[in-house]
Structure formats: C-alpha cells, structure tokens
C-alpha cells in the first residue's frame, strides 16, 4: 500500500508501522478523502453568504453574476495574498527582533554579520558613516518596518533588480508601493461586488506577490543573515537516521530561526547536558523539520530529519521527547498524534496555537530563558520513552550557499563575481540555471517529483538551486553532495569537480527564494546574458507544491520574468481563459509565465526548450554536451581511480571516453 506514496525508505517504513497500528497520517487521510473537484479547479466562490456558488455548467454565474473567470481569478489572487502575507509577516517579525536587539531589549540577540548590515543599510537609505553598529541596526530595522506600511512610491528593494526589470514593473503598473498595502488591496478587490475583471484582479495579485519576493521575504532573508550570520557551505546530516537512540531528541519545526537559534544555544549548555545525563540520556540531540530546519541547517549544520510530510511520521518513531513549533506548515494532526506517544508538542507563537498542545509563548526579550525552559521539559520527558523504531537511513549534504558565497566560490576571493557563472552559460558548459523549490503534497508521490525533475535538469547541464522542502527531499537522495557530480551532464560535472560544489545548491528556506532573485539580478547585470532576468536561460519549478506561500513564490518569479512550472493540475483549470492569462497573458506583460504541468516528462521537456529558446535569443552557441567532460580534473580522477584499481595508466593517456 505504501509503494506509490513515497520514495523515501524511512517514510515507507514509518507508514507501514502507522498502517499496522491504525495511526492516521496525512497519507491515509489523503487516500480517504479526494479533493473537492469544484474547489480544486477554482470554480467555487465563497466570498459572500449568498453562496457558496459552484460554477460547474457552461456559462453559469454566481448569484451576483460573477463569471467563472472572475471567480477563478479572485480565488487565485487570494491565494497569492495569503501566501505573501505569511512570508511577509515572518519578515516583519525578523525586523522587530532586530529592532529589539538594537534597542538592547533582546539581550540574547546581536548583529552577527556587520557587512550584511551595511549592505542592507545602503539599500534602505540608512546612513552608515561614523556610526555605531547598533545605531545603524536600529535605523535599518525601522526603515524595514516602514516598508510594510508605506502607502506611496515604490518599495526600496526594487532597486536591487536590473534596471530593465524595474521598467517592466512600472510599465505594467505593478511596482509594489508597500508590502501590507498590496495584500490588503487584493483582499479589497476580491470582496463581493468589487473588481470583476480577471485581468486586473490577477495583475493586482502579481503586484502583491512582488511585494513578497522583493519586499517581505527579501527583508526576512537579509535581516536573518544580519542577526544569525550569512550562510557559508557546511556539511550536515539529513533524514530520520539522524535521530538518536540514547539522547534526548528535540525537534524544531516551523519557520522562524529566532526561537530555534536559542534552542540550539540551550541544548549546548553544559548544565543542560548534565541535566539530560541525570535523567539517563547520553546527551541532547537537536534536529529539525521544514524551514526552521533549513534556517539552522544553513547556518549551524543542525541535522534535518525530514520535510513537510515527515512531521507526523517522525513522531511515530517513538523517539521524540519534544517537538517545538513556531509558525506555518504545522499540521494540527500533530496534537492528537503526539498524545498517542510520549512526545510533548509545544507551540510558541501567539499566531499559531493548536488545541491540545502545550503553549509556551516565546518572547524575544527573554529568549534563552524560555528556550531552556522548553529544553528542560524535553529532558524531563526522556524517562517516559518506550519502544523506539528509528529508521537507519541518513545521508550527508552540503548546505549554506548564500548568493554571497556563490559569488565568491565561482569567482575566487580576489575576483569574486558572477562572471565565471555567466561565462559557463555563454560557452554552453552550462545549458542554463533552474530553481526547484516548494513543498510536499500527499496528492503526489512524496519526494518523487523533486527528485525526478532535479536529476533530469542536472543531467542536462542545468545548474539547480533549491530551497524549502524540495531541498530536503533531494538531500535525502544524495543530490546535494559533491559526489552527485557523477549524475550531472559533462559540462556541469566539470564545474562541480573544479570548484568542489554539488550540482544542486541548497540556498535556504522558502523565504530565501529571494536569494535566487538576487542571484538572477546579479547574473543579469554582470553582462553576457542580456540585461534582464527574463533574458537568462533559466526556469523555476515547484514540483510538489501545496501551500499558498508556494503560489506567491511562483508568482513573484513570474513577475520577475521567469518561466515557472508547477507540476500539478491548475487551480484555475475550470477557467481556460484565466489559465491562459497567467501563462500567455502574463508573459506578454512581464516576460514570465506560470504553467501547471502534471506530466513530469513534459514539464522537463518544456523547461529545456525554454532554456534553449532563451539561449538562441541571446545568440549563444547551441548547447552541445559532447564538447565538455574531458577537463584535467576529470582526467585526474580517472587516473587516481585506475591507480587505486592497480590498472596501468598514464595521466596523459587517461581513458578519455
Ligand atoms: Ni515552503 Fe517552508 Fe515546506 Fe512548503 Fe511549508 S515548510 S516555507 S511552504 S511545506 S516548502
């Protein structure tokens, strides 16, 4: 029964146990309940109490006369607004934490990356000359917070985009004015009896998405780097085998690093470790799930035990003393499930309560104190542990690729720039670049689409950057380690071998998709690949999306000029007009388009065709993989392999295929 549900052996094993023990999971619930065919395709309107209206017949309208186009567009725009608000509110909280730290009210936090602070200060028009770090930090936080409530003009981060892109936004009338303003406006427009033209509703949606990508999320990434340090590559463990048989297992799950960073400090406190030993444990083992995991993984190398669909099955191992959650992507089912085990579920955010969980409200003013209180609860729970069934599988990955590091890695310390990356694309050593991001969804085989799409792209010499649950997925199958270069096409393989990077780069959590926007902007301004993000031979993918945040992300990539593919049925499928508008219509106006393509082979084919079309438009050489793959590094590796195997071989006559 579990065969087509996941490709992850740990999840398979845990699902078998769940089935045998009658434990309900998202997998079993998805099987028992099919999606509503009307709502699923955007044809149900619940925006007022005359309905809900279901538009299932040709030409049918809602009670108010709303057409299927209006209904589908409104539903879709509201998804964008919800996703944008989630990301951006997270960004707001990061700015509030920076402000509290700068004002001396959050003594457990400080500025760890001063260079990043200075860079952000410049973008936010904050003077830096002859000023103390904390003075600058205070003004940066206040300027960032002002971006949310700004009413007129344009949000400041737009200037990070290539000039040509900024002009596209102005021409289309979608340059975001303020982050909160764009979200509120979408909610207003989509209220009953307001904007009833699908095109203007969807353009407003695009504007809200841009306020997330180039506003709330981008601020979140930058401020998180300022507070906790910009990531640099490090190795870490991934998958449930990283749980410990003899230590107290504490799992952080959710999205904000403000709390998880303090939990990390608390679990390393010698007093806490001694306390754990006094309870019969060998120590404390901190691991993570979802994007909180990605945040602590990127900066501190904290092991990740799984992605979105792993959260329940981690508890089924019986080995987790305490799971601490903050915001977003936390299943309500965790509360009744943890009751079936000894696991304590702790909610911490005033914005995310779950009935039945233990709520310990987090307050950054006493951060470490609260973190220690929570860790102690976990330790006290260790003696209650019963039988465990921790899967053995665990893999290694390299994470920590901030755009600053990509710049440095490819260009070297003295000539750090995006020139080598651009040159590789220009020469055809790299066919193009891709971002593969997003969630898991029990409506499709867990992790399978992430793995398939990513493997196919690297095989075709497309350098892949990943975030979120997708990155965790591919890390589990070894694609985020330098050894994965063996699965890459010849040109990409040579780059990986020369620079020592994996063919798939982990750039962070979902808010860190903004690192991809920044990277693309720098590629576009570096020269050789046109002058705009839309000129770059690149694509975006969300193979297993499920959240509204994923829709906002997809739309801000489209708004930034990227062809973006979601591998599912379209949520506006019942309105072919709207479906066409978010693809061809948006492409006409902003150069990027959004397509929903459930067939994975077709999705990859269309992505590669798009990349080749962009190459041709730039006048670049046609992609030809046979020209690469015989670099000195490859020869050296073959030479060493042959030497080890005792075969006679000379470095000069090595076995060139
Ligand atoms: Ni992104 Fe991160 Fe995962 Fe999807 Fe949820 S954890 S913010 S929304 S499910 S990738």
XYZ file of C-alpha atoms and ligand atoms in Angstrom:
667
model
C 0.000 0.000 0.000
C 2.894 2.360 0.702
C 4.697 1.745 -2.577
C 3.410 4.710 -4.554
C 3.207 7.093 -1.606
C 6.862 7.957 -1.174
C 10.324 7.185 -2.453
C 11.855 7.716 0.985
C 12.585 4.365 2.702
C 12.219 5.926 6.159
C 8.746 7.205 5.336
C 7.857 3.837 3.796
C 8.876 2.060 6.992
C 7.009 4.510 9.206
C 3.897 4.304 7.015
C 3.881 0.531 7.335
C 4.032 0.876 11.110
C 1.282 3.518 11.029
C -0.946 1.296 8.934
C -0.355 -1.720 11.174
C -1.115 0.328 14.281
C -4.080 2.182 12.807
C -2.404 5.590 13.109
C -3.926 8.328 10.982
C -1.491 10.358 8.849
C -1.768 12.894 6.030
C -1.095 9.980 3.663
C -4.011 7.909 4.949
C -6.323 10.911 5.177
C -5.491 11.920 1.593
C -6.407 8.433 0.494
C -9.702 8.521 2.365
C -10.733 11.975 1.125
C -10.477 13.021 -2.504
C -10.123 16.751 -3.253
C -13.351 18.606 -3.996
C -13.439 18.665 -7.810
C -15.171 22.063 -7.859
C -12.989 23.995 -5.427
C -9.866 22.240 -6.632
C -10.137 23.851 -10.056
C -11.159 27.314 -8.931
C -14.894 27.073 -9.648
C -16.305 27.585 -6.142
C -16.914 31.093 -4.829
C -17.370 31.547 -1.093
C -16.705 35.255 -0.918
C -20.156 36.125 0.416
C -23.086 34.446 2.097
C -25.349 34.258 -0.968
C -23.294 31.193 -1.893
C -21.032 29.320 -1.880
C -21.699 29.324 -5.623
C -20.447 26.391 -7.682
C -19.978 27.254 -11.336
C -19.996 23.889 -12.989
C -22.148 24.448 -16.071
C -21.210 26.274 -19.231
C -21.948 29.983 -18.879
C -23.175 29.673 -15.311
C -22.568 32.644 -12.995
C -22.724 33.201 -9.260
C -25.788 34.763 -7.612
C -24.142 38.193 -8.064
C -23.419 37.443 -11.716
C -19.702 36.730 -11.227
C -18.378 34.689 -14.146
C -16.090 31.686 -13.875
C -13.198 33.969 -14.922
C -13.870 36.371 -12.072
C -14.305 33.567 -9.544
C -11.152 31.709 -10.589
C -9.099 34.924 -10.675
C -10.379 36.041 -7.268
C -9.617 32.673 -5.672
C -6.154 32.635 -7.176
C -5.373 36.230 -6.165
C -6.481 35.435 -2.612
C -4.069 32.516 -2.539
C -1.272 34.891 -3.522
C -2.314 37.396 -0.865
C -2.406 34.738 1.866
C 0.979 33.371 0.864
C 2.529 36.824 0.600
C 1.141 37.827 3.986
C 2.576 34.699 5.659
C 6.068 35.276 4.315
C 5.981 38.997 4.857
C 4.641 38.792 8.390
C 7.570 36.483 9.113
C 9.824 39.211 7.658
C 8.152 41.786 9.898
C 8.899 39.654 12.956
C 12.542 39.436 11.943
C 12.675 43.239 11.677
C 11.024 43.573 15.104
C 13.631 41.215 16.560
C 16.437 43.286 15.038
C 14.854 46.420 16.491
C 14.572 44.840 19.949
C 18.210 43.703 19.741
C 19.367 47.167 18.632
C 17.463 48.843 21.448
C 19.029 46.496 23.992
C 15.711 44.834 24.799
C 16.604 41.395 23.426
C 19.987 40.749 25.029
C 20.335 37.223 23.598
C 20.498 38.553 20.031
C 23.147 40.625 18.355
C 24.408 41.610 14.903
C 26.495 38.702 13.639
C 27.051 39.910 10.078
C 28.092 43.557 10.084
C 28.927 43.573 6.365
C 25.434 42.468 5.512
C 24.036 45.147 7.807
C 25.996 47.786 5.909
C 24.867 46.454 2.549
C 21.226 46.466 3.644
C 21.618 49.921 5.188
C 22.607 51.266 1.799
C 19.577 49.679 0.134
C 17.288 51.103 2.811
C 18.825 54.605 2.628
C 20.269 54.405 6.153
C 23.489 56.416 6.673
C 26.428 54.382 7.990
C 29.442 56.712 8.090
C 30.959 57.098 11.582
C 28.047 55.344 13.241
C 27.908 52.531 15.787
C 26.704 49.124 14.577
C 23.667 49.086 16.849
C 22.679 52.612 15.826
C 22.692 51.509 12.192
C 20.836 48.310 13.101
C 18.079 50.317 14.778
C 17.605 52.524 11.715
C 17.739 49.511 9.388
C 15.019 47.783 11.426
C 12.860 50.911 11.432
C 13.344 51.524 7.739
C 12.483 47.869 7.041
C 9.334 48.121 9.164
C 8.314 51.293 7.320
C 8.322 49.279 4.077
C 5.321 47.337 5.308
C 3.128 50.366 5.905
C 4.425 52.505 3.047
C 1.495 53.951 1.084
C 3.061 55.608 -1.941
C 6.030 55.307 -4.259
C 7.882 52.008 -4.570
C 9.371 49.636 -2.032
C 13.103 50.273 -1.747
C 14.362 46.802 -2.629
C 13.074 47.113 -6.190
C 16.342 48.855 -6.969
C 18.117 45.550 -6.389
C 16.513 44.319 -9.626
C 18.051 45.054 -13.034
C 17.007 48.459 -14.414
C 15.143 46.865 -17.294
C 13.082 44.771 -14.886
C 12.153 47.836 -12.862
C 10.932 49.476 -16.068
C 8.798 46.421 -16.885
C 7.092 46.717 -13.495
C 6.474 50.429 -13.907
C 5.101 49.978 -17.399
C 2.732 47.244 -16.249
C 1.718 49.354 -13.245
C 2.672 46.657 -10.747
C 5.676 48.113 -8.901
C 4.652 47.439 -5.271
C 4.035 50.558 -3.168
C 4.059 48.987 0.290
C 4.067 45.380 1.442
C 0.901 45.434 3.556
C -0.843 47.723 1.101
C -0.664 45.259 -1.802
C -2.016 42.378 0.267
C -4.864 44.470 1.664
C -5.691 45.729 -1.801
C -6.043 42.188 -3.155
C -8.403 41.354 -0.302
C -10.406 44.504 -1.025
C -10.523 43.995 -4.793
C -11.772 40.442 -4.358
C -14.558 41.354 -1.928
C -18.043 40.842 -3.340
C -19.019 43.445 -5.879
C -15.618 44.998 -6.389
C -13.027 44.284 -9.102
C -14.729 41.942 -11.571
C -12.295 41.795 -14.441
C -9.991 38.811 -14.191
C -7.071 40.628 -15.781
C -6.917 43.494 -13.305
C -7.503 41.125 -10.372
C -4.571 38.968 -11.484
C -2.279 41.936 -12.122
C -3.013 43.127 -8.580
C -2.173 39.593 -7.432
C 1.151 39.796 -9.247
C 1.882 43.092 -7.523
C 1.190 41.522 -4.105
C 3.478 38.609 -4.979
C 6.243 41.057 -5.930
C 5.794 42.821 -2.593
C 6.554 39.453 -1.001
C 9.531 38.491 -3.160
C 11.178 41.901 -3.379
C 9.790 43.061 -0.026
C 8.784 40.958 2.959
C 10.661 37.774 2.084
C 13.781 39.575 0.888
C 13.885 41.651 4.070
C 13.407 38.459 6.049
C 16.396 36.768 4.413
C 18.635 39.804 4.836
C 17.699 40.522 8.435
C 18.089 36.853 9.353
C 21.588 36.966 7.866
C 22.326 40.128 9.867
C 21.158 38.525 13.122
C 22.492 35.000 12.686
C 25.178 35.276 10.019
C 25.148 34.769 6.250
C 25.461 31.094 5.409
C 28.656 29.529 4.112
C 28.937 25.914 2.982
C 28.954 23.255 5.661
C 28.151 19.566 5.809
C 25.256 18.107 7.753
C 23.114 15.018 8.135
C 19.678 14.524 6.662
C 16.864 12.024 7.242
C 15.407 10.235 10.238
C 18.521 8.201 10.927
C 19.809 11.436 12.475
C 17.519 10.819 15.463
C 19.368 9.422 18.461
C 18.656 6.150 20.287
C 20.246 7.245 23.531
C 19.956 11.028 23.677
C 17.019 13.335 24.307
C 15.570 14.081 20.852
C 14.290 17.615 20.467
C 12.858 18.616 17.087
C 12.332 22.198 15.904
C 9.621 22.587 13.274
C 8.163 25.631 11.562
C 9.846 28.649 10.042
C 11.401 31.349 12.187
C 15.012 30.943 13.301
C 14.550 33.397 16.191
C 13.480 30.601 18.503
C 15.381 27.651 17.047
C 18.703 29.520 17.273
C 18.082 29.940 21.019
C 17.088 26.278 21.388
C 20.410 25.437 19.776
C 22.235 27.533 22.380
C 20.214 25.885 25.155
C 20.929 22.290 24.061
C 24.654 23.049 24.018
C 24.638 24.469 27.538
C 26.829 22.158 29.690
C 24.321 22.419 32.541
C 21.528 21.197 30.266
C 23.664 18.324 29.004
C 24.479 17.320 32.593
C 20.804 17.522 33.431
C 19.993 15.221 30.485
C 22.578 12.741 31.775
C 20.995 12.830 35.216
C 17.806 11.586 33.531
C 19.569 8.631 31.950
C 20.221 10.110 28.499
C 23.608 10.368 26.828
C 23.093 13.986 25.848
C 20.696 16.099 23.794
C 20.185 15.704 20.048
C 18.661 18.668 18.228
C 17.193 18.099 14.760
C 14.701 19.937 12.575
C 11.826 19.657 10.107
C 10.692 22.055 7.337
C 12.073 25.575 7.050
C 13.105 26.157 10.670
C 15.331 23.178 9.968
C 16.599 24.824 6.802
C 17.482 28.001 8.719
C 19.511 26.187 11.399
C 20.924 23.778 8.829
C 22.175 26.597 6.588
C 23.972 28.433 9.370
C 24.753 25.862 12.055
C 24.613 22.459 10.339
C 21.783 21.192 12.570
C 20.604 17.856 11.085
C 17.292 17.812 9.235
C 15.127 14.751 9.751
C 12.578 15.466 7.069
C 10.302 17.746 5.139
C 6.612 18.651 5.338
C 5.214 15.118 5.046
C 7.727 13.749 7.571
C 6.375 15.710 10.519
C 3.848 13.107 11.701
C 5.993 10.095 10.878
C 8.878 11.461 12.921
C 6.638 11.198 15.974
C 5.713 7.612 15.017
C 9.382 6.659 15.635
C 8.549 6.952 19.341
C 11.926 8.613 19.813
C 10.990 12.280 20.052
C 10.744 13.712 23.545
C 9.665 17.152 22.427
C 8.661 18.826 19.187
C 8.682 22.590 19.328
C 6.846 24.519 16.635
C 6.523 28.198 15.772
C 4.626 29.220 12.626
C 3.437 27.806 9.273
C 3.179 24.320 7.772
C 2.496 22.725 11.160
C -0.245 20.101 10.922
C -2.983 20.286 13.522
C -2.864 16.470 13.483
C 0.399 16.637 15.454
C -1.539 17.323 18.664
C -3.706 14.166 18.753
C -0.824 12.148 17.298
C 1.642 13.186 19.995
C -0.970 12.110 22.575
C -0.577 8.561 21.243
C 3.159 8.710 22.023
C 5.229 10.214 24.814
C 6.097 13.249 22.636
C 5.312 16.694 24.029
C 4.161 19.140 21.353
C 4.999 22.750 22.272
C 3.508 25.682 20.394
C 5.266 29.002 20.888
C 3.804 31.638 18.591
C 0.884 33.861 19.586
C -0.154 33.434 15.925
C -0.154 29.623 15.909
C -1.977 27.895 18.746
C -3.053 24.255 18.471
C -5.696 22.873 20.767
C -4.233 20.076 22.863
C -0.611 21.257 22.555
C 1.368 22.788 25.414
C 1.724 26.502 24.739
C 4.858 28.259 25.948
C 4.740 31.691 24.434
C 8.014 32.855 23.029
C 9.196 36.344 23.829
C 12.465 37.531 22.320
C 13.108 39.706 25.376
C 13.737 36.535 27.463
C 14.659 34.242 24.596
C 17.308 31.998 26.115
C 15.453 31.633 29.384
C 12.350 30.383 27.551
C 14.432 28.132 25.292
C 15.998 26.497 28.345
C 12.593 26.047 29.959
C 11.378 24.203 26.863
C 14.526 22.062 26.539
C 14.163 21.084 30.207
C 10.598 19.892 29.505
C 12.039 17.617 26.843
C 14.728 16.260 29.131
C 12.194 15.584 31.888
C 10.218 13.575 29.361
C 13.105 11.241 28.460
C 12.323 8.645 31.186
C 8.849 8.270 29.618
C 10.288 6.974 26.340
C 9.079 3.480 25.400
C 9.872 1.357 22.352
C 11.584 3.242 19.520
C 11.791 2.378 15.828
C 14.222 4.867 14.357
C 14.949 4.184 10.675
C 18.637 3.787 9.898
C 18.813 5.879 6.725
C 20.834 9.042 6.983
C 22.633 10.971 4.260
C 25.193 13.756 4.040
C 24.661 17.035 2.283
C 26.438 20.313 1.774
C 24.239 23.334 2.530
C 24.889 27.015 3.074
C 25.033 28.541 -0.396
C 24.132 32.188 0.105
C 24.342 34.317 -3.057
C 27.379 35.967 -1.484
C 29.056 32.585 -1.303
C 28.102 31.602 -4.867
C 29.682 34.856 -5.985
C 32.859 34.055 -4.053
C 33.029 30.333 -4.856
C 32.882 30.737 -8.585
C 34.998 33.847 -8.857
C 37.505 33.181 -6.114
C 38.475 35.507 -3.302
C 40.296 38.059 -5.450
C 37.918 38.160 -8.376
C 34.606 37.286 -6.758
C 31.879 37.894 -9.311
C 29.212 36.178 -11.308
C 31.389 36.359 -14.424
C 32.509 32.697 -14.287
C 28.907 31.547 -13.913
C 27.777 33.740 -16.803
C 30.724 32.594 -18.910
C 29.829 28.969 -18.267
C 26.322 29.613 -19.586
C 27.645 31.641 -22.529
C 30.064 28.871 -23.540
C 27.377 26.204 -23.189
C 29.220 24.369 -20.453
C 26.057 25.111 -18.509
C 22.911 24.887 -20.569
C 21.106 27.094 -18.055
C 20.038 27.517 -14.457
C 16.954 26.427 -12.529
C 15.353 26.962 -9.162
C 13.479 23.912 -7.856
C 11.526 24.752 -4.729
C 8.448 24.082 -2.663
C 6.545 21.634 -0.565
C 5.390 18.030 -0.409
C 1.828 17.078 -1.175
C 0.220 13.708 -0.389
C -1.696 14.005 -3.670
C 1.539 13.044 -5.398
C 4.244 10.509 -4.519
C 6.299 12.087 -1.719
C 9.669 13.481 -2.933
C 9.416 11.664 -6.284
C 8.787 14.739 -8.435
C 11.513 16.790 -6.730
C 13.987 14.006 -7.312
C 12.983 13.320 -10.908
C 12.945 16.960 -12.039
C 16.246 17.751 -10.337
C 18.042 14.694 -11.695
C 16.825 15.415 -15.216
C 17.910 19.042 -15.030
C 21.434 18.342 -13.796
C 21.760 15.513 -16.316
C 21.099 18.167 -18.944
C 23.770 20.514 -17.584
C 21.340 22.808 -15.815
C 22.740 24.073 -12.504
C 19.990 23.727 -9.889
C 19.453 25.844 -6.783
C 16.951 24.616 -4.216
C 15.140 25.777 -1.092
C 12.497 24.572 1.332
C 11.134 21.065 1.426
C 12.407 20.378 -2.086
C 15.995 20.860 -0.950
C 15.445 18.490 1.967
C 13.937 15.948 -0.455
C 16.883 15.944 -2.843
C 19.413 15.993 0.007
C 17.978 12.675 1.189
C 18.847 11.082 -2.152
C 22.396 12.396 -2.208
C 21.917 15.119 -4.822
C 23.242 17.878 -2.588
C 26.667 16.371 -2.070
C 29.714 16.958 -4.299
C 29.655 13.244 -5.245
C 26.385 13.924 -7.072
C 28.519 15.484 -9.818
C 28.527 11.964 -11.288
C 24.825 12.396 -12.178
C 25.441 15.742 -13.880
C 25.953 16.338 -17.569
C 29.576 16.705 -18.720
C 29.813 20.497 -18.543
C 28.180 20.861 -15.138
C 30.229 17.936 -13.857
C 33.440 19.700 -14.803
C 32.397 22.831 -12.943
C 31.465 20.828 -9.836
C 34.770 18.978 -9.904
C 36.808 22.127 -10.470
C 35.087 24.221 -7.797
C 34.182 21.398 -5.407
C 30.467 22.168 -5.249
C 27.442 19.886 -5.664
C 25.422 20.226 -8.886
C 22.455 21.164 -6.697
C 22.961 24.097 -4.344
C 20.940 24.498 -1.155
C 20.195 28.211 -0.811
C 17.937 28.080 2.234
C 14.375 28.194 3.484
C 11.378 29.295 1.426
C 11.780 32.978 2.303
C 15.318 32.540 0.960
C 13.964 32.078 -2.531
C 14.825 35.745 -2.596
C 18.478 34.679 -2.743
C 17.575 33.287 -6.170
C 16.097 36.661 -7.202
C 19.276 38.402 -6.074
C 21.475 35.870 -7.866
C 19.448 36.244 -11.078
C 19.672 40.031 -10.820
C 23.430 39.862 -10.437
C 23.681 37.491 -13.394
C 21.594 39.888 -15.495
C 23.753 42.888 -14.608
C 27.079 41.045 -14.880
C 26.859 41.032 -18.681
C 26.766 38.408 -21.410
C 23.252 37.184 -20.617
C 21.140 40.147 -21.634
C 20.031 42.923 -19.342
C 17.047 41.470 -17.582
C 16.153 38.382 -15.543
C 13.771 37.412 -18.364
C 16.751 37.172 -20.756
C 18.550 34.491 -18.712
C 18.256 30.859 -19.871
C 16.566 29.728 -16.694
C 13.375 28.195 -15.291
C 11.586 27.779 -11.962
C 9.874 24.641 -10.669
C 7.571 23.806 -7.759
C 7.107 20.072 -8.342
C 5.073 19.163 -5.231
C 3.590 22.455 -4.063
C 0.698 22.608 -1.637
C 0.797 25.922 0.276
C -0.444 29.387 -0.610
C 3.106 30.579 0.056
C 4.244 28.449 -2.887
C 1.726 30.258 -5.113
C 3.059 33.624 -4.000
C 6.635 32.464 -4.665
C 5.715 31.122 -8.099
C 4.017 34.400 -8.967
C 6.885 36.618 -7.834
C 9.210 34.561 -10.017
C 6.820 35.020 -12.930
C 6.601 38.739 -12.141
C 10.398 38.828 -12.182
C 10.485 37.344 -15.683
C 10.911 33.614 -15.015
C 9.077 30.743 -16.734
C 7.725 28.832 -13.735
C 6.215 25.349 -13.768
C 4.070 23.778 -11.047
C 3.724 20.028 -11.506
C 0.044 19.637 -10.643
C -3.337 20.324 -12.134
C -4.072 24.018 -12.406
C -6.047 25.531 -9.513
C -7.813 27.665 -12.139
C -8.360 24.809 -14.588
C -12.122 25.400 -14.785
C -11.463 28.738 -16.420
C -9.319 28.202 -19.530
C -9.315 31.975 -20.004
C -7.679 32.584 -16.630
C -5.373 29.617 -17.111
C -4.199 31.152 -20.385
C -3.854 34.609 -18.876
C -1.445 33.525 -16.112
C 0.637 31.903 -18.820
C 0.494 33.791 -22.125
C -1.099 36.954 -20.740
C 1.461 37.408 -18.017
C 4.262 36.538 -20.426
C 3.193 39.370 -22.718
C 3.166 41.857 -19.874
C 6.108 40.808 -17.684
C 8.086 38.202 -19.645
C 7.498 35.362 -17.168
C 4.690 32.807 -17.272
C 3.092 30.302 -14.913
C 2.099 26.860 -16.117
C 0.650 23.854 -14.333
C 2.002 20.685 -15.947
C 1.310 17.438 -14.062
C 3.278 15.263 -16.520
C 6.892 15.400 -15.321
C 8.494 14.419 -18.629
C 6.536 17.109 -20.440
C 7.486 19.633 -17.735
C 11.214 18.926 -18.161
C 10.935 18.967 -21.944
C 9.206 22.353 -21.927
C 11.741 23.735 -19.448
C 14.684 22.667 -21.616
C 13.006 24.016 -24.754
C 12.529 27.332 -22.987
C 16.169 27.413 -21.910
C 17.277 26.695 -25.472
C 14.978 29.407 -26.832
C 16.494 31.909 -24.411
C 19.991 30.814 -25.462
C 19.088 31.338 -29.099
C 17.570 34.761 -28.377
C 20.859 35.810 -26.780
C 22.780 34.488 -29.788
C 24.665 31.949 -27.649
C 26.185 28.778 -29.076
C 23.820 25.856 -29.299
C 24.044 23.564 -26.301
C 26.246 20.592 -27.209
C 27.282 18.334 -24.306
C 29.882 16.453 -26.358
C 32.215 19.445 -26.202
C 32.774 19.057 -22.477
C 33.628 16.485 -19.851
C 37.317 15.981 -20.540
C 38.857 18.535 -18.240
C 42.033 17.953 -16.284
C 40.066 17.330 -13.107
C 38.145 14.509 -14.724
C 41.356 13.033 -16.077
C 42.959 13.296 -12.683
C 40.041 11.483 -11.054
C 40.177 8.711 -13.659
C 43.908 8.482 -13.171
C 43.537 8.104 -9.410
C 40.726 5.566 -9.771
C 42.809 3.491 -12.168
C 45.830 3.751 -9.904
C 43.768 2.532 -6.961
C 42.458 -0.385 -9.025
C 46.028 -1.299 -9.956
C 45.480 -0.643 -13.681
C 48.400 0.657 -15.709
C 47.519 4.187 -16.805
C 49.288 7.426 -17.552
C 47.839 10.792 -16.728
C 48.437 11.916 -20.305
C 46.782 8.938 -21.961
C 43.978 8.535 -19.426
C 40.883 6.770 -20.556
C 39.036 9.542 -22.290
C 35.593 8.229 -23.188
Ni 7.795 26.485 1.922
Fe 8.676 26.047 4.386
Fe 7.796 23.147 3.091
Fe 6.137 24.263 1.511
Fe 5.984 24.629 4.037
S 7.940 24.175 5.025
S 8.046 27.923 3.655
S 5.561 26.137 2.342
S 5.756 22.812 3.023
S 8.309 24.212 1.183
